[in-house]
CSV table of C-alpha atoms in Angstrom, one decimal:
chain,number,residue,atom,x,y,z
A,328,MET,CA,67.4,86.8,111.8
A,329,THR,CA,68.0,87.0,108.0
A,330,SER,CA,70.1,84.1,106.7
A,331,HIS,CA,71.9,84.4,103.4
A,332,ARG,CA,73.2,81.7,101.2
A,333,PRO,CA,77.0,81.1,100.4
A,334,VAL,CA,78.0,82.9,97.2
A,335,HIS,CA,79.0,80.8,94.2
A,336,ARG,CA,76.9,82.5,91.5
A,337,VAL,CA,76.8,86.2,90.9
A,338,ALA,CA,74.3,88.1,88.7
A,339,ILE,CA,75.3,91.4,87.1
A,340,VAL,CA,72.4,93.6,86.2
A,341,GLY,CA,73.5,96.3,83.8
A,342,THR,CA,76.7,96.0,81.9
A,343,GLY,CA,77.9,99.5,81.3
A,344,THR,CA,81.3,100.6,82.5
A,345,ILE,CA,80.6,99.8,86.2
A,346,GLY,CA,78.8,96.6,85.5
A,347,ALA,CA,81.4,95.3,83.1
A,348,SER,CA,84.2,96.1,85.6
A,349,TRP,CA,82.3,94.4,88.4
A,350,ALA,CA,81.8,91.3,86.2
A,351,THR,CA,85.6,91.2,85.6
A,352,HIS,CA,86.3,91.4,89.3
A,353,TYR,CA,83.9,88.6,90.1
A,354,LEU,CA,85.2,86.4,87.3
A,355,VAL,CA,88.8,86.9,88.4
A,356,ARG,CA,87.8,86.0,91.9
A,357,GLY,CA,86.5,82.6,90.7
A,358,PHE,CA,82.7,83.0,90.5
A,359,ASP,CA,80.2,82.0,87.9
A,360,VAL,CA,78.8,85.2,86.6
A,361,THR,CA,75.6,85.7,84.6
A,362,ALA,CA,75.1,89.2,83.2
A,363,THR,CA,72.1,90.9,81.7
A,364,ASP,CA,71.5,94.2,79.9
A,365,PRO,CA,68.8,95.2,77.4
A,366,ALA,CA,71.1,97.0,74.9
A,367,PRO,CA,71.4,95.1,71.6
A,368,ALA,CA,75.2,94.9,71.6
A,369,ALA,CA,75.6,94.6,75.3
A,370,GLU,CA,77.0,91.0,75.3
A,371,ALA,CA,79.7,91.7,72.8
A,372,ALA,CA,80.7,94.9,74.6
A,373,LEU,CA,80.9,93.1,77.9
A,374,ARG,CA,83.0,90.3,76.7
A,375,SER,CA,85.4,92.8,75.0
A,376,TYR,CA,85.7,94.7,78.2
A,377,VAL,CA,86.4,91.6,80.3
A,378,ALA,CA,89.1,90.5,77.8
A,379,GLY,CA,90.8,93.9,77.9
A,380,ALA,CA,90.6,94.3,81.7
A,381,TRP,CA,91.5,90.7,82.5
A,382,ASP,CA,95.3,91.0,82.9
A,383,ALA,CA,95.1,94.1,85.2
A,384,ALA,CA,92.5,92.5,87.4
A,385,ALA,CA,94.3,89.1,87.5
A,386,ALA,CA,97.5,90.8,88.5
A,387,ILE,CA,95.8,92.0,91.7
A,388,GLY,CA,94.3,88.7,92.7
A,389,LEU,CA,93.5,85.6,90.6
A,390,ALA,CA,91.5,82.8,92.2
A,391,PRO,CA,92.1,79.1,91.3
A,392,GLY,CA,89.8,78.1,88.4
A,393,ALA,CA,89.0,81.7,87.5
A,394,SER,CA,88.2,82.1,83.8
A,395,PRO,CA,86.4,84.5,81.5
A,396,ASP,CA,84.7,81.4,80.1
A,397,ARG,CA,82.6,81.3,83.3
A,398,LEU,CA,80.7,84.4,82.1
A,399,GLY,CA,77.1,83.9,80.9
A,400,PHE,CA,74.8,86.4,79.4
A,401,THR,CA,71.0,86.8,78.9
A,402,PRO,CA,68.9,89.8,77.9
A,403,ASP,CA,66.3,88.6,80.5
A,404,PRO,CA,67.0,90.0,84.0
A,405,ARG,CA,64.7,87.5,85.7
A,406,GLN,CA,66.6,84.6,84.1
A,407,ALA,CA,69.9,86.2,85.1
A,408,VAL,CA,69.0,86.4,88.8
A,409,GLY,CA,66.9,83.2,89.0
A,410,ASP,CA,69.7,81.1,90.6
A,411,ALA,CA,72.0,83.9,91.8
A,412,ASP,CA,73.5,83.9,95.3
A,413,PHE,CA,74.4,87.6,95.1
A,414,VAL,CA,73.1,90.3,92.7
A,415,GLN,CA,75.1,93.4,91.8
A,416,GLU,CA,72.8,96.0,90.1
A,417,ASN,CA,74.3,98.7,87.9
A,418,ALA,CA,71.4,100.3,86.0
A,419,PRO,CA,71.3,104.0,85.1
A,420,GLU,CA,70.9,106.5,87.9
A,421,ARG,CA,67.2,107.1,87.6
A,422,PRO,CA,65.2,106.7,90.8
A,423,GLU,CA,62.0,105.5,89.1
A,424,LEU,CA,63.9,103.0,87.0
A,425,LYS,CA,65.7,101.5,90.0
A,426,VAL,CA,62.5,101.3,92.1
A,427,GLU,CA,60.8,99.3,89.4
A,428,LEU,CA,63.9,97.2,88.7
A,429,PHE,CA,64.5,96.3,92.3
A,430,ALA,CA,60.8,95.3,92.7
A,431,ASP,CA,61.3,92.9,89.8
A,432,LEU,CA,64.6,91.6,91.0
A,433,ASP,CA,63.1,91.0,94.4
A,434,GLU,CA,60.4,88.8,92.9
A,435,ALA,CA,62.8,86.8,90.7
A,436,THR,CA,65.9,86.3,93.0
A,437,PRO,CA,66.0,83.5,95.5
A,438,PRO,CA,64.8,84.8,98.9
A,439,ASP,CA,68.1,84.1,100.7
A,440,ALA,CA,70.2,86.0,98.2
A,441,ILE,CA,71.5,89.6,98.7
A,442,ILE,CA,70.6,92.2,96.1
A,443,ALA,CA,73.2,95.1,96.1
A,444,SER,CA,73.0,98.3,94.1
A,445,SER,CA,76.1,100.1,92.7
A,446,SER,CA,74.1,103.4,92.8
A,447,SER,CA,76.4,106.3,93.2
A,448,GLY,CA,73.9,108.7,94.7
A,449,ILE,CA,70.4,107.3,95.2
A,450,THR,CA,69.6,106.0,98.7
A,451,MET,CA,68.6,102.4,99.3
A,452,SER,CA,65.5,103.6,101.2
A,453,ALA,CA,64.3,105.1,97.9
A,454,ILE,CA,65.3,102.1,95.8
A,455,GLN,CA,63.8,99.4,98.0
A,456,ALA,CA,60.4,101.2,98.2
A,457,GLY,CA,58.7,98.7,95.9
A,458,CYS,CA,60.3,95.5,97.3
A,459,ARG,CA,58.3,92.9,99.2
A,460,HIS,CA,61.6,91.8,100.9
A,461,PRO,CA,63.6,95.0,101.4
A,462,GLU,CA,65.5,93.4,104.2
A,463,ARG,CA,67.9,91.8,101.8
A,464,THR,CA,68.7,94.9,99.7
A,465,VAL,CA,71.7,97.1,100.3
A,466,ILE,CA,73.9,99.7,98.6
A,467,GLY,CA,77.3,98.3,97.5
A,468,HIS,CA,78.7,101.3,95.7
A,469,PRO,CA,82.2,100.8,94.2
A,470,PHE,CA,84.8,103.3,93.2
A,471,ASN,CA,85.6,103.2,89.5
A,472,PRO,CA,87.0,100.8,88.2
A,473,PRO,CA,85.7,98.1,90.6
A,474,HIS,CA,88.1,95.5,89.2
A,475,VAL,CA,91.0,97.6,90.3
A,476,ILE,CA,89.9,100.0,93.1
A,477,PRO,CA,89.1,98.1,96.4
A,478,LEU,CA,86.7,100.6,98.0
A,479,VAL,CA,83.1,99.7,98.4
A,480,GLU,CA,80.6,101.8,100.3
A,481,VAL,CA,78.0,99.7,102.1
A,482,VAL,CA,74.8,101.2,103.5
A,483,GLY,CA,71.3,99.9,104.1
A,484,GLY,CA,67.9,101.5,103.8
A,485,THR,CA,65.2,101.8,106.3
A,486,GLY,CA,64.0,98.3,105.4
A,487,THR,CA,67.4,96.6,105.3
A,488,ALA,CA,68.2,94.0,107.9
A,489,PRO,CA,71.4,94.6,109.9
A,490,GLU,CA,72.5,91.1,109.0
A,491,THR,CA,72.4,92.0,105.3
A,492,VAL,CA,74.8,94.9,105.9
A,493,ARG,CA,77.0,92.6,107.9
A,494,ASP,CA,77.0,89.8,105.3
A,495,ALA,CA,77.6,92.2,102.4
A,496,MET,CA,80.5,93.7,104.3
A,497,SER,CA,82.0,90.2,104.9
A,498,PHE,CA,81.4,89.1,101.3
A,499,TYR,CA,83.1,92.1,99.8
A,500,ALA,CA,86.0,91.8,102.2
A,501,ALA,CA,86.4,88.1,101.3
A,502,ILE,CA,86.8,88.9,97.6
A,503,GLY,CA,89.5,91.5,98.0
A,504,LYS,CA,87.5,94.6,98.4
A,505,ARG,CA,87.8,97.2,101.1
A,506,PRO,CA,84.3,97.8,102.3
A,507,ILE,CA,83.3,100.7,104.6
A,508,HIS,CA,80.0,100.9,106.5
A,509,LEU,CA,78.1,104.2,106.2
A,510,LYS,CA,76.2,104.5,109.5
A,511,LYS,CA,73.7,106.9,107.8
A,512,GLU,CA,72.2,107.3,104.3
A,513,LEU,CA,72.9,110.5,102.4
A,514,PRO,CA,72.8,111.4,98.7
A,515,GLY,CA,76.1,110.8,97.0
A,516,HIS,CA,77.3,108.5,99.9
A,517,VAL,CA,80.8,109.5,101.1
A,518,ALA,CA,83.6,109.1,98.6
A,519,ASN,CA,81.9,111.0,95.8
A,520,ARG,CA,81.1,113.8,98.2
A,521,ILE,CA,84.8,114.0,99.2
A,522,GLN,CA,85.8,113.9,95.6
A,523,ALA,CA,83.3,116.7,94.7
A,524,ALA,CA,84.6,118.9,97.5
A,525,LEU,CA,88.1,118.6,96.3
A,526,TYR,CA,87.2,119.3,92.7
A,527,ARG,CA,85.2,122.3,93.6
A,528,GLU,CA,88.4,123.9,94.9
A,529,VAL,CA,90.3,122.8,91.9
A,530,VAL,CA,87.8,124.4,89.6
A,531,TYR,CA,87.8,127.6,91.6
A,532,LEU,CA,91.6,127.8,91.4
A,533,ILE,CA,91.4,127.4,87.6
A,534,GLN,CA,88.6,130.0,87.4
A,535,GLU,CA,90.7,132.5,89.4
A,536,GLY,CA,93.7,131.9,87.1
A,537,VAL,CA,95.9,130.6,89.9
A,538,LEU,CA,96.7,127.4,88.0
A,539,ASP,CA,96.1,125.9,84.6
A,540,VAL,CA,94.4,122.5,84.3
A,541,ALA,CA,97.6,120.5,84.0
A,542,ASP,CA,99.2,122.2,87.0
A,543,ALA,CA,96.0,121.7,89.1
A,544,ASP,CA,96.1,118.0,88.3
A,545,ASP,CA,99.8,117.9,89.3
A,546,ALA,CA,99.1,119.7,92.5
A,547,VAL,CA,96.8,116.8,93.5
A,548,SER,CA,98.5,113.7,92.0
A,549,TRP,CA,102.1,114.6,92.8
A,550,GLY,CA,101.4,116.1,96.2
A,551,PRO,CA,98.5,115.1,98.6
A,552,GLY,CA,97.3,112.5,96.2
A,553,LEU,CA,100.5,110.5,96.6
A,554,ARG,CA,100.1,110.5,100.4
A,555,TRP,CA,96.4,109.7,100.2
A,556,GLY,CA,97.3,106.6,98.2
A,557,VAL,CA,99.0,105.4,101.4
A,558,MET,CA,97.1,106.8,104.4
A,559,GLY,CA,93.9,108.8,104.9
A,560,PRO,CA,94.0,112.5,105.8
A,561,SER,CA,93.3,112.1,109.5
A,562,LEU,CA,96.1,109.5,110.0
A,563,LEU,CA,98.4,111.7,107.9
A,564,TRP,CA,97.7,114.6,110.3
A,565,HIS,CA,98.8,112.3,113.1
A,566,LEU,CA,102.2,112.1,111.4
A,567,GLY,CA,102.1,115.8,110.7
A,568,GLY,CA,101.8,116.5,114.4
A,569,GLY,CA,105.3,115.1,115.1
A,570,GLU,CA,106.0,113.6,118.5
A,571,GLY,CA,102.7,114.9,119.8
A,572,GLY,CA,100.8,113.2,117.0
A,573,ILE,CA,97.2,114.0,116.3
A,574,GLN,CA,96.6,115.7,119.6
A,575,HIS,CA,99.4,118.2,118.9
A,576,PHE,CA,98.0,118.8,115.4
A,577,MET,CA,94.5,119.4,116.7
A,578,GLU,CA,95.7,121.8,119.3
A,579,THR,CA,98.2,123.8,117.3
A,580,LEU,CA,97.6,123.4,113.6
A,581,MET,CA,93.9,122.6,113.2
A,582,PRO,CA,92.8,126.1,114.3
A,583,ARG,CA,94.6,127.6,111.4
A,584,MET,CA,93.1,125.1,109.0
A,585,VAL,CA,89.6,125.9,110.4
A,586,ALA,CA,90.2,129.6,109.9
A,587,SER,CA,91.1,129.0,106.3
A,588,TRP,CA,87.8,127.3,105.6
A,589,ASP,CA,86.1,130.7,105.5
A,590,GLN,CA,88.4,131.6,102.5
A,591,LEU,CA,87.2,128.7,100.4
A,592,ARG,CA,84.7,129.7,97.6
A,593,SER,CA,82.6,128.0,95.1
A,594,PRO,CA,83.3,128.7,91.4
A,595,GLN,CA,80.8,130.2,89.0
A,596,PHE,CA,80.7,127.4,86.4
A,597,THR,CA,80.3,129.4,83.2
A,598,PRO,CA,80.5,128.0,79.6
A,599,GLU,CA,83.9,129.7,79.4
A,600,LEU,CA,85.2,127.9,82.4
A,601,ARG,CA,83.9,124.6,81.1
A,602,ASP,CA,85.7,125.2,77.8
A,603,THR,CA,88.9,126.1,79.6
A,604,ILE,CA,88.8,122.8,81.5
A,605,VAL,CA,88.0,120.8,78.3
A,606,ASP,CA,90.8,122.4,76.4
A,607,GLY,CA,93.2,121.9,79.3
A,608,VAL,CA,92.4,118.2,79.7
A,609,LEU,CA,92.7,117.5,76.0
A,610,LYS,CA,96.1,119.3,75.9
A,611,GLU,CA,97.1,117.2,79.0
A,612,ALA,CA,96.0,114.0,77.3
A,613,ASP,CA,98.3,114.8,74.4
A,614,GLY,CA,96.5,112.8,71.8
A,615,HIS,CA,96.2,109.6,73.9
A,616,SER,CA,92.8,107.9,73.8
A,617,VAL,CA,90.6,107.3,76.8
A,618,ASP,CA,91.4,103.6,76.5
A,619,GLU,CA,95.1,104.3,76.5
A,620,LEU,CA,94.9,106.5,79.5
A,621,SER,CA,92.7,104.1,81.4
A,622,ALA,CA,95.2,101.3,80.8
A,623,ARG,CA,98.0,103.5,82.1
A,624,ARG,CA,95.9,104.3,85.2
A,625,ASP,CA,95.0,100.7,85.9
A,626,ALA,CA,98.6,99.5,85.5
A,627,MET,CA,99.9,102.1,88.0
A,628,LEU,CA,97.1,101.4,90.4
A,629,ALA,CA,97.8,97.7,90.3
A,630,ALA,CA,101.5,98.4,91.0
A,631,LEU,CA,100.5,100.7,93.9
A,632,LEU,CA,98.2,98.0,95.4
A,633,ALA,CA,101.0,95.5,95.2
A,634,VAL,CA,103.3,97.9,97.1
A,635,ARG,CA,100.6,98.4,99.8
A,636,VAL,CA,100.2,94.7,100.3
A,637,ARG,CA,104.0,94.4,100.9
A,638,HIS,CA,104.2,97.3,103.3
A,639,ASP,CA,100.8,97.0,105.0
A,640,PRO,CA,99.8,93.3,105.3
A,641,ALA,CA,96.6,94.4,107.1
A,642,GLY,CA,95.5,96.0,103.9
A,643,ALA,CA,95.9,92.9,101.8
A,644,ALA,CA,93.0,91.0,100.3
A,645,ALA,CA,91.3,88.8,102.8
A,646,ALA,CA,91.0,85.9,100.4
A,647,SER,CA,91.8,85.1,96.7
A,648,GLY,CA,88.4,83.7,95.9
A,649,PRO,CA,85.0,82.6,97.1
A,650,ASP,CA,84.7,80.6,100.3
A,651,ALA,CA,82.0,78.0,100.1
A,652,GLU,CA,82.0,77.4,103.9
A,653,LYS,CA,81.7,81.0,105.1
A,654,GLY,CA,79.1,82.3,102.7
A,655,PRO,CA,78.5,86.0,102.3
């Protein structure tokens, strides 16, 4: 049986948008974090990101003793992971790069530490191909931004030990995340595939002239998106079935929905359609920068999460920081 060490020190490998957001989350949850990235200005960019994201992340859950001062940085990945209890890798989505990187991390990381990848599409079976100890490697794919959105998709590869998946799930839950276990590997995992399926229909409706870009966004965010921020689609259909619940829905309403699937089409993504979406988004943004819109998004998400905790205690964070007794 694989035995993993309690987590006190986290290593962040790759400090782009996802890595910087992960670093913020781990720091807010009270861990010592050492980050690494080969880019010349990576450390300055990371510390700037953490400073800017700190208040939003802290509003969701701040552990005693948490501080941005507990962030260390080194350009040497082997040094960054040398004493890590948990590694969160966030390198670019290139299979050959991740295979080589994971082989190096596997050699440099303590043998009882877990190495998790934030990969959004590459399977762990592919990534762990060069590892001597693939049993402690796992996908831990977040939803952007990780310091705000709780979801983490956890799935092992063919060489991953079941205990690694179990311990990664427990660790993520203990630091306020909402991990889901994917029973099978597939490219793109789950959440991005669902997101892509929805956006395919949105783009088709724009192409067909049914909606402009702003109205298409409103159709999602002011309609089903509001409900999905509270309950998932299957549970919502249970409510939609009235007194008969999900059974009534499946018997009477689901056949009509299934019949409508044949009417769904994929858009032809032409340069003209691309330009239509770009122009529509810029008009909708109304001169606000990406940073300004991101701050608005994160503030609203933090408020929504607070409401969910009040009305759904089962969905609250399991803990406010690391637990030295339980481990990962």
